[in-house]
Short mmCIF file of C-alpha atoms and ligand atoms in Angstrom, two decimals:
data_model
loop_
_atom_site.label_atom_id
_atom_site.label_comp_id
_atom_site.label_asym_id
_atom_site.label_seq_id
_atom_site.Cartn_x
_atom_site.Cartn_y
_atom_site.Cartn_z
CA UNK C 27 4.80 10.97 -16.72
CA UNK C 28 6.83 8.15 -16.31
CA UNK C 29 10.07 8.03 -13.90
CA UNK C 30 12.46 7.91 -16.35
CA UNK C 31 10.75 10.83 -18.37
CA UNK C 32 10.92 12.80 -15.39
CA UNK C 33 14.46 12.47 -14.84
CA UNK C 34 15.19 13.25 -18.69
CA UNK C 35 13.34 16.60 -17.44
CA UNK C 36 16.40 17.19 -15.03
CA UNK C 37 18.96 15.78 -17.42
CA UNK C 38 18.02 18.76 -20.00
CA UNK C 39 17.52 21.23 -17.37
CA UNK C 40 21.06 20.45 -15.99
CA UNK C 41 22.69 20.09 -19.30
CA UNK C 42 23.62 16.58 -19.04
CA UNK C 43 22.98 14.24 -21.90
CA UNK C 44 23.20 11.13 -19.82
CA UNK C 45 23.08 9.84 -16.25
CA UNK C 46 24.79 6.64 -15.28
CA UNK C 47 23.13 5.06 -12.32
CA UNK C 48 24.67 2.46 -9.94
CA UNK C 49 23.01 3.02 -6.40
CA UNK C 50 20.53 0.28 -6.28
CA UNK C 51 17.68 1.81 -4.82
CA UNK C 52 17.90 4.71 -7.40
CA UNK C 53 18.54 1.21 -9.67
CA UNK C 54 14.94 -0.21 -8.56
CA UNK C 55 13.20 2.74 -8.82
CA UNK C 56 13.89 3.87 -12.19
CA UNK C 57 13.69 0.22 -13.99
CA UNK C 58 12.09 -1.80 -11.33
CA UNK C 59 14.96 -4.38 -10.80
CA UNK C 60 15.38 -5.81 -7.37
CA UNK C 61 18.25 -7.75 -7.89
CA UNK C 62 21.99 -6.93 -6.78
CA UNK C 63 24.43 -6.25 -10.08
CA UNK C 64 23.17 -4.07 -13.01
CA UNK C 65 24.02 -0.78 -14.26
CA UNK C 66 21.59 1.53 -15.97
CA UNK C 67 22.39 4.37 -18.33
CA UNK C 68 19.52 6.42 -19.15
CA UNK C 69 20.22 9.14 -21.96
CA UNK C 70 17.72 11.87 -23.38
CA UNK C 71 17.61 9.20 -26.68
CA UNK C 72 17.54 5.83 -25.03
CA UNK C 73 17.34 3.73 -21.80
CA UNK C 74 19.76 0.74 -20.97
CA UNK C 75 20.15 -1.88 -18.57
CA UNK C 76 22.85 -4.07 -18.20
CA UNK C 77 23.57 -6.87 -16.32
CA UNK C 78 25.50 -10.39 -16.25
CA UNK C 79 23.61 -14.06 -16.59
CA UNK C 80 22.86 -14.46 -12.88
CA UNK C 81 20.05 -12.10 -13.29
CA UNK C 82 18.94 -12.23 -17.10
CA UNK C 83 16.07 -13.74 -16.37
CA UNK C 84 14.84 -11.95 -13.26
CA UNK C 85 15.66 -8.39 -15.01
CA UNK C 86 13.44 -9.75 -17.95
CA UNK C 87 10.91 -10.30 -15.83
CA UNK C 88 10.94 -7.13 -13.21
CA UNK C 89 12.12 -3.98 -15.25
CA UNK C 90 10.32 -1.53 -17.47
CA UNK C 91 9.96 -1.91 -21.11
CA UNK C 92 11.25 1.30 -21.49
CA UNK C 93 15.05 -0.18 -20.77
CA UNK C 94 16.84 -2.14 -23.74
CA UNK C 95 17.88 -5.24 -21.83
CA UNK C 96 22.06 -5.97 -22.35
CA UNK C 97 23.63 -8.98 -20.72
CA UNK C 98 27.55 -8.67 -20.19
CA UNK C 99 29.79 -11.80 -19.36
CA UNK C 100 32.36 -9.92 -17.37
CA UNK C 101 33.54 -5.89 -15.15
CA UNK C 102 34.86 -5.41 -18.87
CA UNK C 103 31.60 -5.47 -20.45
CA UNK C 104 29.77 -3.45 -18.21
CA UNK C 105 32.28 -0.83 -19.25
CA UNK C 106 32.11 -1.60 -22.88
CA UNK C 107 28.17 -1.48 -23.04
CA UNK C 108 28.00 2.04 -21.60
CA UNK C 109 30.97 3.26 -23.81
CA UNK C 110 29.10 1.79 -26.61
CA UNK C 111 25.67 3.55 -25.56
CA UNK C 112 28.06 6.65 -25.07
CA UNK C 113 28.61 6.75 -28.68
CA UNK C 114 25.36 5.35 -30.18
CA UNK C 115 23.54 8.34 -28.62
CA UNK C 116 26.54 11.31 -29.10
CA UNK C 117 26.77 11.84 -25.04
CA UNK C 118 29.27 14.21 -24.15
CA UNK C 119 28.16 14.67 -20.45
CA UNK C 120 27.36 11.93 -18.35
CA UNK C 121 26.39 12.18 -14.89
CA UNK C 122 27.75 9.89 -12.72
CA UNK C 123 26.08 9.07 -8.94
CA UNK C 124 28.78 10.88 -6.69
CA UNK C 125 27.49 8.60 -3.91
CA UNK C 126 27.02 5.54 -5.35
CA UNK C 127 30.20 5.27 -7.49
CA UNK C 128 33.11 4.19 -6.28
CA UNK C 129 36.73 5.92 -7.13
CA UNK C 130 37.94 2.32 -9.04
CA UNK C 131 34.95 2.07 -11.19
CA UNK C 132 34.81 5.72 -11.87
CA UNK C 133 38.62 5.86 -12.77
CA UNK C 134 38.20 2.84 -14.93
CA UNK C 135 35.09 4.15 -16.95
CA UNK C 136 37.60 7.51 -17.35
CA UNK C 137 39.47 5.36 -19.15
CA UNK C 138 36.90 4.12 -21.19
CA UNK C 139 35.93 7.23 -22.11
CA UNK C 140 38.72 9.32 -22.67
CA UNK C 141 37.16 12.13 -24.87
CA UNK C 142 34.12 12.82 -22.61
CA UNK C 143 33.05 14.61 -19.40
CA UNK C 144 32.11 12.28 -16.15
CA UNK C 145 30.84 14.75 -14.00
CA UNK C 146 29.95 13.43 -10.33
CA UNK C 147 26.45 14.26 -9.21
CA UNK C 148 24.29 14.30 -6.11
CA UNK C 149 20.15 13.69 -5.58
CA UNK C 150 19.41 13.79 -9.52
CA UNK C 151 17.30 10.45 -8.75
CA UNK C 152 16.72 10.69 -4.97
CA UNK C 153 15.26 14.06 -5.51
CA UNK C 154 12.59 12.20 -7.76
CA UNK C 155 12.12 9.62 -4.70
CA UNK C 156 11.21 12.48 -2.23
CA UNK C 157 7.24 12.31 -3.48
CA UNK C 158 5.89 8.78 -2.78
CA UNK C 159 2.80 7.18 -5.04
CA UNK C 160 -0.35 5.89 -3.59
CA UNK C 161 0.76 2.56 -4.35
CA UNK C 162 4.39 3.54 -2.75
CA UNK C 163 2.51 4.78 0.48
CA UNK C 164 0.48 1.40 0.80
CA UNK C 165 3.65 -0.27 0.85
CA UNK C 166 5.29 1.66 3.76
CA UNK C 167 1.79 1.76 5.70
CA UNK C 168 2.36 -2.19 5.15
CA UNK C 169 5.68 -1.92 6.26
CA UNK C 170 5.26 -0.23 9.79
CA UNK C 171 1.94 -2.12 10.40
CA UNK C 172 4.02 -5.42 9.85
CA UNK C 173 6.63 -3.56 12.65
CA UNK C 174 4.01 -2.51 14.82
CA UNK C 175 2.62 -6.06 15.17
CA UNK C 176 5.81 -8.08 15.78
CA UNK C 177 6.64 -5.44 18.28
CA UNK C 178 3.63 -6.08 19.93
CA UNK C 179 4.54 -10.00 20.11
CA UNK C 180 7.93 -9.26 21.17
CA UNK C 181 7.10 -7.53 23.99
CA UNK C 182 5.16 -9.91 25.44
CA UNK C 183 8.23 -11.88 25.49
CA UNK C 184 10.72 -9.30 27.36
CA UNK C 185 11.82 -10.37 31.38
CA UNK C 186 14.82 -9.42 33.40
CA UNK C 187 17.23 -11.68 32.36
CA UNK C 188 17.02 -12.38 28.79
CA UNK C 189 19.54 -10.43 26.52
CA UNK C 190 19.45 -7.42 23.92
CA UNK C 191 20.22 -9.79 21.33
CA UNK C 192 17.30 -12.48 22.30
CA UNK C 193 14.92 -9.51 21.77
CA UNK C 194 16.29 -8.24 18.48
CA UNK C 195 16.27 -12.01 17.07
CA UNK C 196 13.04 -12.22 17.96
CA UNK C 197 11.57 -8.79 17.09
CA UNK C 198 13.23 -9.47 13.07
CA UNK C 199 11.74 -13.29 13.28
CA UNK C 200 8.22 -11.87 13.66
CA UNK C 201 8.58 -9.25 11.56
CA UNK C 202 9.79 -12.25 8.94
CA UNK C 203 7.11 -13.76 9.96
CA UNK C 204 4.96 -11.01 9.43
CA UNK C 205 5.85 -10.50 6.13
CA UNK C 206 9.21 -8.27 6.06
CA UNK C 207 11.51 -9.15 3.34
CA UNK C 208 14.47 -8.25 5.75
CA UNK C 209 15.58 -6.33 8.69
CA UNK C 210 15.31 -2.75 6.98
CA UNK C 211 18.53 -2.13 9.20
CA UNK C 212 20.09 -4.20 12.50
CA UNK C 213 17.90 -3.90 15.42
CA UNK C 214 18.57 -1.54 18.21
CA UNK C 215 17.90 -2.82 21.66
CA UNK C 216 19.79 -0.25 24.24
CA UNK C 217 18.99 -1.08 27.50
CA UNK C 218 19.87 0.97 30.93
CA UNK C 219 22.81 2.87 30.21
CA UNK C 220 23.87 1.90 27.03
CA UNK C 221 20.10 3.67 26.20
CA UNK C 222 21.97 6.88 25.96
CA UNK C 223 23.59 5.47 22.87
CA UNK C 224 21.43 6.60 20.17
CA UNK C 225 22.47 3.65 17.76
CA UNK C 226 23.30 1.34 20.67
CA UNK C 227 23.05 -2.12 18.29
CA UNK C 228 21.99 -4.98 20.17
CA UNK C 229 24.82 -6.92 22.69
CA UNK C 230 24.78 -9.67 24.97
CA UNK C 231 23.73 -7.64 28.02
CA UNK C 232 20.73 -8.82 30.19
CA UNK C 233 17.80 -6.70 30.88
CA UNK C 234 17.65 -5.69 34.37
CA UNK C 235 14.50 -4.36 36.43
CA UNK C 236 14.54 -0.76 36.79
CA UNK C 237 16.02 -0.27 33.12
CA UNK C 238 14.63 2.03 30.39
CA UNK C 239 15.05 0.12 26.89
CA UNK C 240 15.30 1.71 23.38
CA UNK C 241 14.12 -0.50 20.43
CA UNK C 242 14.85 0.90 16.67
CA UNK C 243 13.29 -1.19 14.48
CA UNK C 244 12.24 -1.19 10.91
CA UNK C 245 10.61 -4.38 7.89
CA UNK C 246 10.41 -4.32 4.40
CA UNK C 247 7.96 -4.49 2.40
CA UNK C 248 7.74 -4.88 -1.34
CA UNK C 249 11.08 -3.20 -1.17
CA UNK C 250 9.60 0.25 1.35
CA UNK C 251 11.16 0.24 4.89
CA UNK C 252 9.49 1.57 8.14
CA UNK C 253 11.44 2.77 11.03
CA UNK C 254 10.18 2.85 14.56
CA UNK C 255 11.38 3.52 18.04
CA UNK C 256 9.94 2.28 21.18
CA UNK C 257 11.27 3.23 24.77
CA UNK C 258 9.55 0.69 27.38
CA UNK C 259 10.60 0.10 30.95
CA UNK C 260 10.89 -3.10 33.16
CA UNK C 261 10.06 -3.25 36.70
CA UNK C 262 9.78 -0.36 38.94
CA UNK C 263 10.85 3.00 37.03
CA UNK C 264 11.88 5.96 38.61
CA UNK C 265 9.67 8.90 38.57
CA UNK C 266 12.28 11.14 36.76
CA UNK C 267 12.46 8.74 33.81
CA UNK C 268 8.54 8.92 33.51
CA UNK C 269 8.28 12.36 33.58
CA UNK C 270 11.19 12.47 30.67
CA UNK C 271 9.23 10.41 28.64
CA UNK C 272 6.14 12.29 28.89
CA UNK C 273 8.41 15.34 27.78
CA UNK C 274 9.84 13.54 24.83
CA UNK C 275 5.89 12.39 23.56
CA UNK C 276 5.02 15.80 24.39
CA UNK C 277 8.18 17.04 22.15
CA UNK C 278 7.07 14.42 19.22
CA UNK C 279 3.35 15.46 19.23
CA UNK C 280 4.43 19.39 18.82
CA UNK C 281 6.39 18.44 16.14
CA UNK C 282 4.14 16.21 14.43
CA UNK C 283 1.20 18.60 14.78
CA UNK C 284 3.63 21.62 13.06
CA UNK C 285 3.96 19.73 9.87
CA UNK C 286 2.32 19.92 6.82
CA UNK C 287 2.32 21.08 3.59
CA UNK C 288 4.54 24.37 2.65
CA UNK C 289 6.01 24.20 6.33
CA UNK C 290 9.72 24.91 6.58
CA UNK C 291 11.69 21.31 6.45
CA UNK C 292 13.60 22.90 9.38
CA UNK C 293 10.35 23.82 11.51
CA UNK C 294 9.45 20.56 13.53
CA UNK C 295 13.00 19.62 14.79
CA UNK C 296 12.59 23.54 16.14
CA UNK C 297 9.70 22.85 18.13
CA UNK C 298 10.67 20.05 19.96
CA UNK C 299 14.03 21.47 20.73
CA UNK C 300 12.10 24.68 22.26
CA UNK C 301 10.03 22.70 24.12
CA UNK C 302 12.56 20.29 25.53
CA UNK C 303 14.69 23.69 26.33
CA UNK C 304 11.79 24.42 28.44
CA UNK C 305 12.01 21.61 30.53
CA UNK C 306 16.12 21.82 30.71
CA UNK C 307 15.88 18.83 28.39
CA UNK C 308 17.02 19.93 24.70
CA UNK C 309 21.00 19.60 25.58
CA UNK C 310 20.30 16.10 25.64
CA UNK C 311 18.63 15.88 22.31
CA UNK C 312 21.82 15.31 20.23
CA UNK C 313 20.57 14.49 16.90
CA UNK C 314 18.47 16.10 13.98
CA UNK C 315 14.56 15.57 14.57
CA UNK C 316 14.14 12.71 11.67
CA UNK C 317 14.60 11.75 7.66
CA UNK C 318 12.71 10.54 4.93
CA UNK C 319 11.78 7.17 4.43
CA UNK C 320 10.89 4.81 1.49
CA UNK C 321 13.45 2.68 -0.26
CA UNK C 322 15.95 3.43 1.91
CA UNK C 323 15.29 3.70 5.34
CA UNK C 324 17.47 7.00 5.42
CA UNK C 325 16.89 9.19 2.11
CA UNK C 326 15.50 12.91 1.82
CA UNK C 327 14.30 15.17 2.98
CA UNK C 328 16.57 15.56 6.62
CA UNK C 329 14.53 17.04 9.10
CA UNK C 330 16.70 19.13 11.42
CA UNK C 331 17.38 22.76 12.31
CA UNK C 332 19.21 23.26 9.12
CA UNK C 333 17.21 21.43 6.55
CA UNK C 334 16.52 23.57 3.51
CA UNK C 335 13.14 23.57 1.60
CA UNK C 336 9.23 23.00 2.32
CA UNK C 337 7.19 19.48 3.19
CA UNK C 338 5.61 18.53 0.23
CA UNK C 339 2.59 16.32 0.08
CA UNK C 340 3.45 12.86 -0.35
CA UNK C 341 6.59 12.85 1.79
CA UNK C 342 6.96 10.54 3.93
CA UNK C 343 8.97 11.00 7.06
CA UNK C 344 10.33 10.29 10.87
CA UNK C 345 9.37 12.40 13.83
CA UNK C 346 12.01 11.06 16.58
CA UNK C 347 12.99 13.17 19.30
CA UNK C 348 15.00 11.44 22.17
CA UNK C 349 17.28 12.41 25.06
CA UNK C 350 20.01 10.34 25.91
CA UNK C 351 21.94 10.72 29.71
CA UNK C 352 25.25 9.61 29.62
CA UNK C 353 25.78 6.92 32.41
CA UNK C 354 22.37 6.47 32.99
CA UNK C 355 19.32 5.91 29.86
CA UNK C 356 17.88 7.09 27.19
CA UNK C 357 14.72 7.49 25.71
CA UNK C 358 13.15 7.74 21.96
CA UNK C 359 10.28 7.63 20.47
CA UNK C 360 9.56 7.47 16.30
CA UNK C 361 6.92 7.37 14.41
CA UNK C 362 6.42 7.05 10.57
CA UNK C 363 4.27 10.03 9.17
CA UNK C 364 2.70 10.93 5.69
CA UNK C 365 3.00 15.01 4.77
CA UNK C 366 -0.66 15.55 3.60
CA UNK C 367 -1.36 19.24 1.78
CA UNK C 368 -3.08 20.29 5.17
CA UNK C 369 -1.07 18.67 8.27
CA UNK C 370 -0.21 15.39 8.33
CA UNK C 371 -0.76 11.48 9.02
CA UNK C 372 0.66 9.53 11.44
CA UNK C 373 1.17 5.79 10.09
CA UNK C 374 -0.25 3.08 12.90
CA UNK C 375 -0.18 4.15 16.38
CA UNK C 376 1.58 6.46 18.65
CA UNK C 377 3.16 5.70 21.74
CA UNK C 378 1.38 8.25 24.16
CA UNK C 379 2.68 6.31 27.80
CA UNK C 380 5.48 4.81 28.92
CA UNK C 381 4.66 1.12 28.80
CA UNK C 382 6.02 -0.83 32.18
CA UNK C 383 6.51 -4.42 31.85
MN1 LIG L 131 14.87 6.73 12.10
#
């Protein structure tokens, strides 16, 4: 069944005649355009896509002949082409994306359509997303393997001395390099204390020996991200921070090895917080265990101790426990996994020890 077939599937079961989609990942996935401005309005009659002559040509090329192509010259026409499609097909509910609509478009398309019911929806598409292809696997496993590699070169690289932001640059110019279409979100480099910021973006501070450092990195590929985190140290490393990270592995590995198949969404992020809690850790582990990845490097399933639902196969997924102590470091380690029916896959390699530069 095709994409757009399956969301008709929710459309009916939801009583909606229409949905009206303008969150561009949702965008590519249904029609296959990569570009930046297009709307698409898919109805339980008819499929449209509409966009403006900077990307006529590229939608031509990249989306799925089950859209009827519409180019607009101006905002105004975008509206008038969905009214129009409105009418043609007798909608009387249309779904709009509550999260990827904003209030001025949504008032103005109100206006537009005076006699019939916008009502805001959530995850109508991204539920769809949730199960990845073969072929959409193949392009993540591309995407952390590209990762993995620059990572590899970068670290090579890393000295006392040389800043956060020298080793982001040149972590996201080997993953160009590599093959990444983009940074799949800015580079984390926390080093020392500002490790115990969890999304500590990249400054101008120097690495100094003695310093843990967190890297959060993710490419692109063919549109799927990959996310990774790697906690190294420089120099001489206290003992306490060595036995932390063996804690936090030791946390990831339960986690990962709980998963699979039919396994409460909420399940991993529950072993690694017991075990941390067994080593007076878990107090420090202020965040949810991990998310799902694909296109978008943060869509569902969350995976934390309130997540509703089961792992499915084909879900792909973080596992990234971390502890962060204020004033002093923190540590984190991610890795990219496949749900499989029976357990589950890591993608590339884990991080078992503490690498010491
Ligand atoms: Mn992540």
């Amino acid at each position: 069944m095709t994409r757009i077939a399956e969301l008709r599937k929710i459309l009916l079961r939801k009583k909606l005649d229409a949905l009206l989609v303008t969150g561009s990942a949702n965008r590519n996935y249904l029609s296959g355009f990569t570009g930046s401005t297009a709307f698409l309005v898919v109805s339980l009659k008819s499929a449209l896509f509409v966009t403006d002559s900077r990307y006529i040509e590229q939608a031509g090329k990249e989306i799925s002949p089950e859209f009827e192509l519409a180019q607009v010259k101006s905002a105004k026409e975008y509206n008038g082409a969905i009214a129009d499609l409105v009418k043609k097909d007798k909608v009387r509910v249309m779904a709009v994306e509550a999260g990827n609509l904003v209030v001025s478009q949504f008032e103005t398309l109100k206006k537009y359509l005076p006699k019939k019911e916008l009502r805001p929806q959530t995850g109508l598409v991204e539920g769809l997303r949730e199960i990845k292809t073969k072929e959409e696997l193949e392009k993540i496993r591309k995407a952390v393997d590209i990762a993995e590699k620059a990572f590899q070169i970068t670290v090579k690289r890393i000295r006392p001395g040389i800043s956060e932001n020298e080793v982001a640059a040149e972590l996201e110019y080997n993953m160009r390099l590599l093959g990444s279409e983009r940074a799949a979100f800015p580079t984390i480099v926390a080093s020392g204390k500002r490790g115990a910021l969890p999304h500590g973006v990249a400054t101008d501070k120097k690495l100094n020996k003695g310093e843990l450092i967190v890297l959060d990195f993710g490419a692109v590929y063919k549109g799927y991200c990959s996310d990774l985190t790697r906690t190294i140290g420089l120099g001489i490393i206290v003992r306490q921070f060595k036995n932390h990270y063996k804690m936090v592995y030791e946390a990831q590995q339960k986690a990962i090895s709980s998963i699979s198949s039919g396994v409460l969404l909420s399940f991993p992020d529950k072993k690694a917080r017991n075990y941390l809690k067994k080593h007076r850790l878990a107090e420090f582990f202020t965040h949810g265990l991990g998310h799902g990845l694909g296109m978008e490097v943060h869509e569902r399933p969350s995976i934390n101790n309130v997540a509703k639902g089961f792992f499915q196969a084909g879900m792909v997924v973080t596992v990234e426990p971390g502890v962060y102590l204020k004033g002093q470091y923190g540590i984190r380690i991610e890795n990219d996994i496949i749900v499989k029916e029976k357990g589950c896959k890591v993608l590339g390699k884990d991080q078992q020890k503490l690498v010491i530069l």
